[in-house]
Short mmCIF file of C-alpha atoms and ligand atoms in Angstrom, two decimals:
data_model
loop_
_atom_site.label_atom_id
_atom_site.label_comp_id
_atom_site.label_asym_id
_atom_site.label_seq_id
_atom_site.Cartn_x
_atom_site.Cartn_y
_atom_site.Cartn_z
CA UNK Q 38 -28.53 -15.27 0.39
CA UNK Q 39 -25.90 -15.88 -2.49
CA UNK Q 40 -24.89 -13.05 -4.13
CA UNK Q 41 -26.08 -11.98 -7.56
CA UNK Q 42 -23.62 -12.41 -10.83
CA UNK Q 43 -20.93 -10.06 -10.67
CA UNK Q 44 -20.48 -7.51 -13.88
CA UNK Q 45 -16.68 -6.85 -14.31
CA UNK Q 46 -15.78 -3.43 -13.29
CA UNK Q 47 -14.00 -2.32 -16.36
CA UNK Q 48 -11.51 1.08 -16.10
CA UNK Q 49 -10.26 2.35 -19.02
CA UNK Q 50 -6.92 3.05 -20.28
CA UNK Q 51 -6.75 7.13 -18.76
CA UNK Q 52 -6.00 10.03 -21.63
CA UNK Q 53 -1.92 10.38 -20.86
CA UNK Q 54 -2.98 14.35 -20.23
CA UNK Q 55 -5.45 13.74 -17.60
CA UNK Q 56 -2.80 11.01 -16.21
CA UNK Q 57 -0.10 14.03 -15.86
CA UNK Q 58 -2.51 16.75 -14.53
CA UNK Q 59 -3.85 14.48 -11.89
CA UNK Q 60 0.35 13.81 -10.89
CA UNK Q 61 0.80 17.40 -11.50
CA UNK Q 62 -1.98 18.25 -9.14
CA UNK Q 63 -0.60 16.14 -6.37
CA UNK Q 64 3.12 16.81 -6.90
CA UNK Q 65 1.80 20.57 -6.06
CA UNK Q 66 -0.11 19.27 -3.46
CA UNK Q 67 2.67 17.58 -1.43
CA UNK Q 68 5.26 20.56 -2.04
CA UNK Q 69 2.78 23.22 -0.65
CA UNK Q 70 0.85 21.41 2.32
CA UNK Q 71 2.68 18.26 3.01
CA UNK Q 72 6.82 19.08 2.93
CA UNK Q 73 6.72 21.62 5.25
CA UNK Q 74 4.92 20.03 8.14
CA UNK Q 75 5.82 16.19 7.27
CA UNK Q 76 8.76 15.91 9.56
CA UNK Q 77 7.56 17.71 12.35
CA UNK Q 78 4.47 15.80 12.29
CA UNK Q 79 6.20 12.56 11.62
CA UNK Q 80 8.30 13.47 14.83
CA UNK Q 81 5.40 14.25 16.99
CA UNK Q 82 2.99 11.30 15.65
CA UNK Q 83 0.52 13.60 15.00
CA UNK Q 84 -2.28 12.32 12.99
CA UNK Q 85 -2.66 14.85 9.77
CA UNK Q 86 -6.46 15.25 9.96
CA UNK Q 87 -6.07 18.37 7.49
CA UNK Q 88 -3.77 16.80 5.00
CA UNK Q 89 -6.53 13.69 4.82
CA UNK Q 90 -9.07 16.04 4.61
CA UNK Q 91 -7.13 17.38 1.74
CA UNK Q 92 -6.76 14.12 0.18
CA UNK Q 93 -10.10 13.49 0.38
CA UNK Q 94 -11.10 16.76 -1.35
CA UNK Q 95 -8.71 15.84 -4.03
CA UNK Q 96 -10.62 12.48 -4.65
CA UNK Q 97 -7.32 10.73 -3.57
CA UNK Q 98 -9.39 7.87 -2.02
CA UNK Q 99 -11.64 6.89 -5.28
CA UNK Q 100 -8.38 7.60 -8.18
CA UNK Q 101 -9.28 4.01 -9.25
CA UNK Q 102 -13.16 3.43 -8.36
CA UNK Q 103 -14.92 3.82 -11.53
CA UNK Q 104 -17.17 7.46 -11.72
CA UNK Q 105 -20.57 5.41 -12.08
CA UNK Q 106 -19.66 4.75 -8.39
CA UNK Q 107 -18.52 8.24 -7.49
CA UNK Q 108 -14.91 7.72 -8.14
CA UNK Q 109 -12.48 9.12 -10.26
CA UNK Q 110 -12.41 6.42 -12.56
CA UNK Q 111 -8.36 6.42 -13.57
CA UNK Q 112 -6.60 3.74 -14.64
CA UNK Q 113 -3.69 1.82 -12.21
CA UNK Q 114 -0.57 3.98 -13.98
CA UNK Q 115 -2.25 7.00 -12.99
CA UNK Q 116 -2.70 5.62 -9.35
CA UNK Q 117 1.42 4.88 -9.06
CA UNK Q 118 2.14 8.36 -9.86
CA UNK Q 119 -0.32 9.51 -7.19
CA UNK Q 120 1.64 6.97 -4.70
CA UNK Q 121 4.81 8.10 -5.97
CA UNK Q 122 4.16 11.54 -5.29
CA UNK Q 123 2.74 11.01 -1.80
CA UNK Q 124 5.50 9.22 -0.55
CA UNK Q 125 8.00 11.05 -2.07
CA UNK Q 126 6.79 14.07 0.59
CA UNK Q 127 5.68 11.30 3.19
CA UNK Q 128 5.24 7.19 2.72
CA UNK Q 129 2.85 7.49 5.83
CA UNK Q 130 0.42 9.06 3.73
CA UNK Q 131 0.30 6.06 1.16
CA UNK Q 132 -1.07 4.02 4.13
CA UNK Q 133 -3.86 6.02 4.34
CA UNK Q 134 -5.05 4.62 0.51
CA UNK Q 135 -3.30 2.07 -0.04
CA UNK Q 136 -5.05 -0.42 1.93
CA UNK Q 137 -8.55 1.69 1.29
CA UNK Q 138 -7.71 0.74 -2.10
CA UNK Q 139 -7.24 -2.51 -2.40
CA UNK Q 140 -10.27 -3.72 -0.30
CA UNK Q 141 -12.24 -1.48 -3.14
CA UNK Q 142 -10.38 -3.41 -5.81
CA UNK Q 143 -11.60 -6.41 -4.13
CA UNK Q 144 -15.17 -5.42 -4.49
CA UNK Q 145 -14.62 -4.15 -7.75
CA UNK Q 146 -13.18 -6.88 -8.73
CA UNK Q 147 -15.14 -9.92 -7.40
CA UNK Q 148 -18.04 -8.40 -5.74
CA UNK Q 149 -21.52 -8.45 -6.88
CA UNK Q 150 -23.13 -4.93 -8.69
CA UNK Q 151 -25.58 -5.20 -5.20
CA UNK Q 152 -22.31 -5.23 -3.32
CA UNK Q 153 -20.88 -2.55 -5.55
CA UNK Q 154 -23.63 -0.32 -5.01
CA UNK Q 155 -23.58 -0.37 -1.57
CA UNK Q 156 -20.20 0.04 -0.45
CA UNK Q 157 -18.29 1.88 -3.79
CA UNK Q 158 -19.65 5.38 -3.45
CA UNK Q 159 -18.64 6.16 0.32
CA UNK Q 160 -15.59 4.50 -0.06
CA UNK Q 161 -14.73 6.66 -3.49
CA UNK Q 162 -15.43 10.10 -1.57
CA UNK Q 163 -13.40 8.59 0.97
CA UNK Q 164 -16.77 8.70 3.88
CA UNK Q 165 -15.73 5.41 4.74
CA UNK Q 166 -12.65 4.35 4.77
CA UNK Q 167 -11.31 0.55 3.52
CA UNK Q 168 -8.71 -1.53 5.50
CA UNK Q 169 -7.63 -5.51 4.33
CA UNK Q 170 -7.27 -7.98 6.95
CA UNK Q 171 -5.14 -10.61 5.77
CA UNK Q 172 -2.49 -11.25 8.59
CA UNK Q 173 -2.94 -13.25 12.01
CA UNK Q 174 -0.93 -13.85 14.96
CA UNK Q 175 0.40 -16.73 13.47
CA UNK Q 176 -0.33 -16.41 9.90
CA UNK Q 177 1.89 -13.48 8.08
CA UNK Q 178 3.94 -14.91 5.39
CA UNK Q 179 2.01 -18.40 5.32
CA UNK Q 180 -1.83 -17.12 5.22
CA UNK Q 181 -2.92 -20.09 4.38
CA UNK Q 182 -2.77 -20.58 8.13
CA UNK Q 183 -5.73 -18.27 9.24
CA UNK Q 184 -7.42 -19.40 12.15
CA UNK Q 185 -9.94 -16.73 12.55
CA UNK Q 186 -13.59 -18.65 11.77
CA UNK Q 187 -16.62 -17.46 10.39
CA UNK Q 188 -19.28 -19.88 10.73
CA UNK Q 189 -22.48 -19.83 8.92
CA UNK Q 190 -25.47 -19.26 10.87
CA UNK Q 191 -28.71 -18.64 8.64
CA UNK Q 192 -28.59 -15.53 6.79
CA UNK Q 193 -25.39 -14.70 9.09
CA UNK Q 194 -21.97 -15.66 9.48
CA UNK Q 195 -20.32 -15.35 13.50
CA UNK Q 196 -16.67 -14.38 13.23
CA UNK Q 197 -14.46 -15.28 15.97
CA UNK Q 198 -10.48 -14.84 16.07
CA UNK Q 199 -7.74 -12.12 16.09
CA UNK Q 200 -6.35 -10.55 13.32
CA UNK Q 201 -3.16 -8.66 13.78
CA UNK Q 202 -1.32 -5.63 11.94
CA UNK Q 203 -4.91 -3.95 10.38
CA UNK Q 204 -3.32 -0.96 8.67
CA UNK Q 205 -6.48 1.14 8.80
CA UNK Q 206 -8.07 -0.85 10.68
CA UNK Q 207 -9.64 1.98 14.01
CA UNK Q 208 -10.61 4.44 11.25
CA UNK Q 209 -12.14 1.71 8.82
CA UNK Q 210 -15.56 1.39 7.87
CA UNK Q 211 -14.94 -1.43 5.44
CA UNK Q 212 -12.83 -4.30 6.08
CA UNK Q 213 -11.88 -6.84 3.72
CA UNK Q 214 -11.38 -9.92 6.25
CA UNK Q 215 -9.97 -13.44 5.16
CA UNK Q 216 -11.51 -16.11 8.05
CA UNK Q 217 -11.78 -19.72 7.74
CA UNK Q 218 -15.28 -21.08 6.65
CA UNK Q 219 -16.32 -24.74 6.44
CA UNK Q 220 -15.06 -24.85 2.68
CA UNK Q 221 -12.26 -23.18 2.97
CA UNK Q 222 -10.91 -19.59 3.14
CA UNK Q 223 -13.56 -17.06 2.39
CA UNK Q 224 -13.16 -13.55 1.63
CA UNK Q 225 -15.86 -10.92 3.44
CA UNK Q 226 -16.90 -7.60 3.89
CA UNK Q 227 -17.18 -6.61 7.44
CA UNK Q 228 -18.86 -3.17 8.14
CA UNK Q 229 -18.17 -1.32 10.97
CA UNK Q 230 -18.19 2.10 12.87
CA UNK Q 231 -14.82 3.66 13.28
CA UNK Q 232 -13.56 3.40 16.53
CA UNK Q 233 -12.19 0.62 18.89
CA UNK Q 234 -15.01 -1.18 19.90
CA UNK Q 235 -17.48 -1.83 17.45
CA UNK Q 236 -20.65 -4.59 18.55
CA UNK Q 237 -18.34 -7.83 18.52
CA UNK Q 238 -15.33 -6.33 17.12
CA UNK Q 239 -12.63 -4.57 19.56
CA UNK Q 240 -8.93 -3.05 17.99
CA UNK Q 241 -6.53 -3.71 20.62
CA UNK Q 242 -2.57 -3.38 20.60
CA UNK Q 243 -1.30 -0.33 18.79
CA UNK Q 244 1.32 -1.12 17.48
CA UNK Q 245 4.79 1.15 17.84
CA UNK Q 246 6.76 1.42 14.93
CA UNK Q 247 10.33 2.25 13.57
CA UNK Q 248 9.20 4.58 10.64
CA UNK Q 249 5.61 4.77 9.00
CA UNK Q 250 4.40 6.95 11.55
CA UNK Q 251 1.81 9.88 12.17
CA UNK Q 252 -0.60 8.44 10.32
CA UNK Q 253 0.01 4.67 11.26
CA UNK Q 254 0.85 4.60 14.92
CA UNK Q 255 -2.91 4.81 15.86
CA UNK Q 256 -3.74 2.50 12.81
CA UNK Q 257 -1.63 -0.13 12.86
CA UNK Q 258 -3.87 -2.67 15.07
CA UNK Q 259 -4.93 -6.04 16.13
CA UNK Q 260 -8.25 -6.53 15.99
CA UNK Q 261 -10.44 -8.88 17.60
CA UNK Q 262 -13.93 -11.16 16.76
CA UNK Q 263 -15.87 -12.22 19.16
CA UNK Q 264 -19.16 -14.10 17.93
CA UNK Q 265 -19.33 -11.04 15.58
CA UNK Q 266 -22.57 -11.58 13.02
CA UNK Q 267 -21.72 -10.55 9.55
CA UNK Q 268 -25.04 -10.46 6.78
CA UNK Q 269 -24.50 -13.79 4.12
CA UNK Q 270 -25.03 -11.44 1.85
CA UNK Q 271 -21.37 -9.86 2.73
CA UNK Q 272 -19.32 -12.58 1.44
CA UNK Q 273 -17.20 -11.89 -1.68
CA UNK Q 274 -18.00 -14.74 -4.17
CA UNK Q 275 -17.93 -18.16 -3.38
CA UNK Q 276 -17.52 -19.71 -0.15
CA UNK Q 277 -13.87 -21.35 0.50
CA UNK Q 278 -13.10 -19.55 -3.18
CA UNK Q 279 -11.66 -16.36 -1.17
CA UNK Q 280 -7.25 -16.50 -0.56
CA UNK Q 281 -6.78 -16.26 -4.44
CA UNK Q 282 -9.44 -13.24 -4.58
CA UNK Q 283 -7.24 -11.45 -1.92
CA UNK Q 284 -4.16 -12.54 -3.30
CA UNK Q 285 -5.29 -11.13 -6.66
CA UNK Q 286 -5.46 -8.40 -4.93
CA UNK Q 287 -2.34 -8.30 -3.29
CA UNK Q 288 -0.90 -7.85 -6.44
CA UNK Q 289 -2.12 -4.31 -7.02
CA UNK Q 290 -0.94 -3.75 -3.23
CA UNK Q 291 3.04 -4.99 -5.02
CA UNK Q 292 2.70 -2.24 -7.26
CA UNK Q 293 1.33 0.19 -5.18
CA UNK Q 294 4.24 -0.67 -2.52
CA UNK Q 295 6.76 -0.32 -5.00
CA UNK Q 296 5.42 3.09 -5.94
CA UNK Q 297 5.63 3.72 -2.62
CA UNK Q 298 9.26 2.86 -2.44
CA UNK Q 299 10.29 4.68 -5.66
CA UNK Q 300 8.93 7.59 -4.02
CA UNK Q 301 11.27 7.35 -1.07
CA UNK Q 302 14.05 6.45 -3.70
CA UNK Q 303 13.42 9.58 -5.62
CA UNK Q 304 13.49 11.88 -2.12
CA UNK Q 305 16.20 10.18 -0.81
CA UNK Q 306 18.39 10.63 -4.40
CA UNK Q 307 16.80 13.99 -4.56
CA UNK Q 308 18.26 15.15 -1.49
CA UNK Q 309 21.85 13.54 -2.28
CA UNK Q 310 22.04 14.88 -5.32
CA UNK Q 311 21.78 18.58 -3.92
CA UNK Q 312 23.93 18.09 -0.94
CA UNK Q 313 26.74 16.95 -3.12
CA UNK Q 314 26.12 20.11 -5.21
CA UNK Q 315 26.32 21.77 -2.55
CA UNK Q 316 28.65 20.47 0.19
CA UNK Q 317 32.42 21.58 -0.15
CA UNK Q 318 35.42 18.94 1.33
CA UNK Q 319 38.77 19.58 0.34
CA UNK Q 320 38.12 22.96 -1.78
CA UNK Q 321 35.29 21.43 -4.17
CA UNK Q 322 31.51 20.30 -3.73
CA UNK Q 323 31.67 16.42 -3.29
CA UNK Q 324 29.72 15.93 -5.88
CA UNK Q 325 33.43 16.43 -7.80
CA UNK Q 326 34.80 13.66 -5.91
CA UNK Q 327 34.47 10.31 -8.13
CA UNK Q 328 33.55 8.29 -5.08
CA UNK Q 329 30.28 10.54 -4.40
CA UNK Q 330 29.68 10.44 -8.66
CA UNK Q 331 29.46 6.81 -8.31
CA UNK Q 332 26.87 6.76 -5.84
CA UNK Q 333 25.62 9.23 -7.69
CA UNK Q 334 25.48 6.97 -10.78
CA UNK Q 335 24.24 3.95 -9.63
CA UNK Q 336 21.66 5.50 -6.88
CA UNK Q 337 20.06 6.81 -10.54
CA UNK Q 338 20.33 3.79 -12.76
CA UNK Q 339 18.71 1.77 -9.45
CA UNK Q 340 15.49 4.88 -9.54
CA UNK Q 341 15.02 4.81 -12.65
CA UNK Q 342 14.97 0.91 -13.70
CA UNK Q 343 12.53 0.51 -10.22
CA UNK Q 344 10.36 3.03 -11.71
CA UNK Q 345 10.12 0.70 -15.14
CA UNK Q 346 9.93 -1.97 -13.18
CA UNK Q 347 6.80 -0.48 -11.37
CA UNK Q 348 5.22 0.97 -14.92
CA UNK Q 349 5.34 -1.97 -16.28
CA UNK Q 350 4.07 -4.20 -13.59
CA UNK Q 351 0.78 -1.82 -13.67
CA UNK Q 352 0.40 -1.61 -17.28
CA UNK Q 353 0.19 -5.45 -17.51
CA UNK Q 354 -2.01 -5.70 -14.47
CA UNK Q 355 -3.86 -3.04 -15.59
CA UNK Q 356 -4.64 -4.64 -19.05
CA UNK Q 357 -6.04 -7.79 -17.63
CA UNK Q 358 -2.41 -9.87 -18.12
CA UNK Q 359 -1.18 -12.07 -15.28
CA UNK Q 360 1.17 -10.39 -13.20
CA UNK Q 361 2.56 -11.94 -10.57
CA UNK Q 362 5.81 -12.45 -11.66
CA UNK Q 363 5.96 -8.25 -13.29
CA UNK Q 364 4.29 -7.13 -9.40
CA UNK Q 365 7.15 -9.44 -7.50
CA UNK Q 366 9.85 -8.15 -9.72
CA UNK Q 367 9.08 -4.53 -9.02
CA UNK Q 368 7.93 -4.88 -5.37
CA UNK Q 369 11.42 -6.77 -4.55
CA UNK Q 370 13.79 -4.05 -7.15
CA UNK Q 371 12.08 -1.50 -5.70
CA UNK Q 372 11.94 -1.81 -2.09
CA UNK Q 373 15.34 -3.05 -1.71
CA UNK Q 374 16.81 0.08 -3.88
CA UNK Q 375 14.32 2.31 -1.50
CA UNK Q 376 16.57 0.80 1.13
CA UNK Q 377 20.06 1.40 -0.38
CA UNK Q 378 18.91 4.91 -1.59
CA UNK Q 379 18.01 5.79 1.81
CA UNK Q 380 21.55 4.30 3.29
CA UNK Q 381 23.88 5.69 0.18
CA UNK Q 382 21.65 9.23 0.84
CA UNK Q 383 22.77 9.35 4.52
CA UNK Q 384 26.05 8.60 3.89
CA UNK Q 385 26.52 11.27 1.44
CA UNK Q 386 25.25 13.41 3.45
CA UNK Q 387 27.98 12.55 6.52
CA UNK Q 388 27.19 13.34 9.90
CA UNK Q 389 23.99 15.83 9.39
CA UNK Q 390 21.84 12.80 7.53
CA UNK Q 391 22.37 11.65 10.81
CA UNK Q 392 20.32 13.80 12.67
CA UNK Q 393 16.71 14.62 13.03
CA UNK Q 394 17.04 17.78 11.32
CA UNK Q 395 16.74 16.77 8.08
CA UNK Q 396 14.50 14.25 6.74
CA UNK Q 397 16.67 11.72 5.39
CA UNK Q 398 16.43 9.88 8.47
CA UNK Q 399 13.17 9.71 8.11
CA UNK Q 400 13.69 7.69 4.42
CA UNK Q 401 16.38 5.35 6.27
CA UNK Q 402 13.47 4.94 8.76
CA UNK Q 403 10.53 3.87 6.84
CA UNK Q 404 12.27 2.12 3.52
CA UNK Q 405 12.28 -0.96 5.51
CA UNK Q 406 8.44 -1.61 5.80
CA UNK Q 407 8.30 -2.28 2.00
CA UNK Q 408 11.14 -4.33 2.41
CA UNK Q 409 8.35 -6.64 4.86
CA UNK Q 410 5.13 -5.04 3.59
CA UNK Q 411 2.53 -7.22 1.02
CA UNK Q 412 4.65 -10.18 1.81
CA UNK Q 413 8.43 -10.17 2.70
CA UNK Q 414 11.14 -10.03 -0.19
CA UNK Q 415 12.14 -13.30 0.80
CA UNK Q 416 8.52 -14.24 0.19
CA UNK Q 417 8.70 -12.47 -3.23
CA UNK Q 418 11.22 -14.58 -4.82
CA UNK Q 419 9.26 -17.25 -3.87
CA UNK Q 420 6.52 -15.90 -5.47
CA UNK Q 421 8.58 -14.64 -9.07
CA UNK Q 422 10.34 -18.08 -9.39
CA UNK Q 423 7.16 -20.12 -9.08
CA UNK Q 424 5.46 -17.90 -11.75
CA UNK Q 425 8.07 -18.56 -13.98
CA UNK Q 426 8.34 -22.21 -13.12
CA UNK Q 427 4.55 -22.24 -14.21
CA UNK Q 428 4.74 -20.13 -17.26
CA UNK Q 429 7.42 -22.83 -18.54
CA UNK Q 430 4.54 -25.54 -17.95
CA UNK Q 431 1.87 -23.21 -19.55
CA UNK Q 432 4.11 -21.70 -22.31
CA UNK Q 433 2.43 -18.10 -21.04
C1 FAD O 794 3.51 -1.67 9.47
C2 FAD O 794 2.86 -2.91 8.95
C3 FAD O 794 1.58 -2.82 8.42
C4 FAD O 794 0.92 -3.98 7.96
N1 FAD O 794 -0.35 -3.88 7.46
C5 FAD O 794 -1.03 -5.03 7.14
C6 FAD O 794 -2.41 -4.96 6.74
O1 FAD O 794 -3.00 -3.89 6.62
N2 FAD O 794 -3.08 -6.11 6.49
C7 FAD O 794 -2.48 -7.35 6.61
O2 FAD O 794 -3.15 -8.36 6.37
N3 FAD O 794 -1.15 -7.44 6.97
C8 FAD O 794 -0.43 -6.32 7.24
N4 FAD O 794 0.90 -6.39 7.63
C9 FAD O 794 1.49 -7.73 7.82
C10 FAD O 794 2.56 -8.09 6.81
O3 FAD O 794 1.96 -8.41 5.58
C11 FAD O 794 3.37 -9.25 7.42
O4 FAD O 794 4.12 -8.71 8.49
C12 FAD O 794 4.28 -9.89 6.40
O5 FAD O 794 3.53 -10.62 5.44
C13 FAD O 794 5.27 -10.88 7.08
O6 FAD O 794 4.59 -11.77 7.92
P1 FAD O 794 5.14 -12.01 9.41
O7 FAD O 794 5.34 -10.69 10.04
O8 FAD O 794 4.22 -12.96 10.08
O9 FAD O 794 6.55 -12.67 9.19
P2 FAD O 794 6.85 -14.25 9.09
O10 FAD O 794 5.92 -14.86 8.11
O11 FAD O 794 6.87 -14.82 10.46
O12 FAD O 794 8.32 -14.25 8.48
C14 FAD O 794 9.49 -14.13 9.30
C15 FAD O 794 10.72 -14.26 8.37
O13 FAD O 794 10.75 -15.57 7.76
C16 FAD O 794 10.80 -15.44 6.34
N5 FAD O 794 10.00 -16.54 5.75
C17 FAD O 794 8.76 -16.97 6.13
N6 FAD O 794 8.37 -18.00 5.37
C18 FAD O 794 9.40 -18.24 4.48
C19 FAD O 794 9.60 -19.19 3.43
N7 FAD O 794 8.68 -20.10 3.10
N8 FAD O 794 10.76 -19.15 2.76
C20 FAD O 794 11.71 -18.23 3.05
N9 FAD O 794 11.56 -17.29 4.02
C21 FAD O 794 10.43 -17.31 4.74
C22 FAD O 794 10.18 -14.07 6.05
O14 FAD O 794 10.60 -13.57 4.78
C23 FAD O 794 10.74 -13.26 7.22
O15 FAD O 794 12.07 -12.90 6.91
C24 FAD O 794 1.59 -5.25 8.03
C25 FAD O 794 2.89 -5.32 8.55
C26 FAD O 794 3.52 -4.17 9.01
C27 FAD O 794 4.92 -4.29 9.58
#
């Protein structure tokens, strides 16, 4: 069955008021119910079923799904603040929607309004939750190197093949899968029941990570096909036309990433900032020392210009311009100043930044997954130099 023309899924340009109440809302959120229990939770890799819940009640899950579909209907600026906000009182939270997210951008996007329809409104309340299966085994950084298959069969396509690091992917309902057709790479919707086994599908391996826990540990998975049937019908446009839908994609994942990092930035300078207020050496607060004001100083110049970075890489995606280059700029600035923030912040704070008892180990712990996350930073400049190499060509 080939799927019926799409209708662009237009959101608007949000009223700057209702862009700062929403932050407001969640800023408020994250200092009442998610600072004070982040680090023990992190600690314990708990699973925060009550601060989801939470999120979920907020309408955290739809901030970008337009409202004819149940969603909230904001525009991609007010989506970064969200992300800012979340990770500034715990990145493992982004994870939960960041993913979620982008598989709904995908079917907003490029899917059909039949496709719309059907999936949108439980993923906007959050029912069913999205994951995007991209990676493989052997196929992070070079995707065009998928080996999972999906082979049409009548009305039905049978998936085999593993897919590996599914953020998402035991609690999913939705996954946005990449597998190998006979034209090419396709893009599909695969609909599932949460849980590890699922008719042909099975999530094995979780995975055990440095940082990015709590909410990850038991999400991060491989998952497996075997002969799995998938409906026609649950292809995303054209057959063999699907890496460049997902990479599209992938560039709203950039910009939510670096969000994510600028959070950690901001809670990492945050916390810097008052210890050197506050922490005497030598008769004054070190925040008097010039060597502590210049980490000071450039830990803030670094924030802020990954924070314009970010803005502006959403305001141009999110008014239909081509940003690759904008997304790669900001997800590169802004991961790899999540990363020195983090470092310069425990330093500052000497030997207690050391320890678990305060949570700036927990910054120096999970700033490196955006570092690798939605393609390495090595993979970035890659990615920034040959969008500039083809702007020359196209005088864009
Ligand atoms: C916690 C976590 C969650 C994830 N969640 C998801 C998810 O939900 N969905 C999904 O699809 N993927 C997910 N990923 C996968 C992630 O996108 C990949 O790990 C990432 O793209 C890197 O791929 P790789 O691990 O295979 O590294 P490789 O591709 O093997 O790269 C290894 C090293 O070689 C470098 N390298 C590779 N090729 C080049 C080149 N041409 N030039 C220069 N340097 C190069 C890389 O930069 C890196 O330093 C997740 C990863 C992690 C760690």
């Amino acid at each position: 069955m080939a799927p019926e023309v799409s209708r662009p899924t237009a959101t608007t340009s949000t009223d700057p008021d209702v862009r700062r109440d929403i932050v407001d809302t969640v800023r408020r959120f994250v200092a009442n119910e998610v600072a004070p229990v982040a680090t023990a939770l992190e600690h314990e890799d708990t699973y925060p079923a009550d601060i989801v819940a939470q999120m979920r009640g907020l309408g955290l899950f739809g901030v970008t799904i337009p409202e004819e579909y149940g969603g909230l209907g904001l525009d991609l600026l007010t989506y970064i603040g969200v992300i800012e906000e979340l990770a500034f009182g715990w990145m493992s939270l982004t994870g939960v929607v960041n993913t979620h997210t982008m598989a709904a951008t995908l079917i907003m996007t490029h899917g059909s309004d039949d496709q719309k329809r059907r999936w949108l409104p439980t993923m906007a309340t959050g029912t069913r939750r999205g994951a995007l299966s991209l990676s493989e085994p052997d196929a992070g950084s070079d995707t065009r190197n998928i080996s999972c298959t999906a082979v049409r069969d009548g009305d039905e396509y049978v998936v085999n093949g593993t897919k590996a690091w599914v953020t998402n992917g035991e609690r999913a309902g939705i996954v946005a899968l990449a597998a190998r057709t006979e034209e090419g790479i396709s893009a599909f919707i695969v609909e599932k029941e949460p849980g590890p086994h699922f008719e042909g599908i099975s999530t094995g391996k979780h995975v055990g990570k440095l940082g990015y826990r709590g909410v990850e540990t038991v999400e991060t998975v491989e998952m497996s096909y075997t002969d799995h049937r998938l409906p026609a019908a649950n292809l995303i446009g054209e057959a063999g036309r699907g890496l460049p839908l997902i990479l599209g994609v992938l560039e709203v994942g950039r910009i939510n990433i670096a969000a994510r990092a600028v959070g950690v930035a901001r809670a990492a300078f945050e916390a810097a900032l008052a210890y050197a207020r506050q922490r005497e050496t030598f008769g004054r607060p070190i925040g008097e020392h010039q060597a502590i004001q210049l980490k000071l100083a450039d830990m803030a110049t670094h924030l802020e210009a990954a924070r314009l970075l970010t803005r502006n890489a959403a305001e141009r995606k999110a008014a239909g311009l081509r940003c690759d280059v904008e997304a790669g700029m900001a997800k590169l600035f802004a991961s790899e100043t999540a990363l020195e923030l983090a470092t310069e912040s425990m330093r500052i704070h000497g030997g207690i930044g050391y320890t678990v008892d305060l949570p700036v180990e927990r910054y120096y712990r999970d700033a490196p997954l955006m570092v690798i996350g939605e393609g390495t930073n090595e993979i970035q400049r890659l990615v920034i130099a040959r969008g500039l190499l083809a702007r020359g060509r196209d005088t864009d």
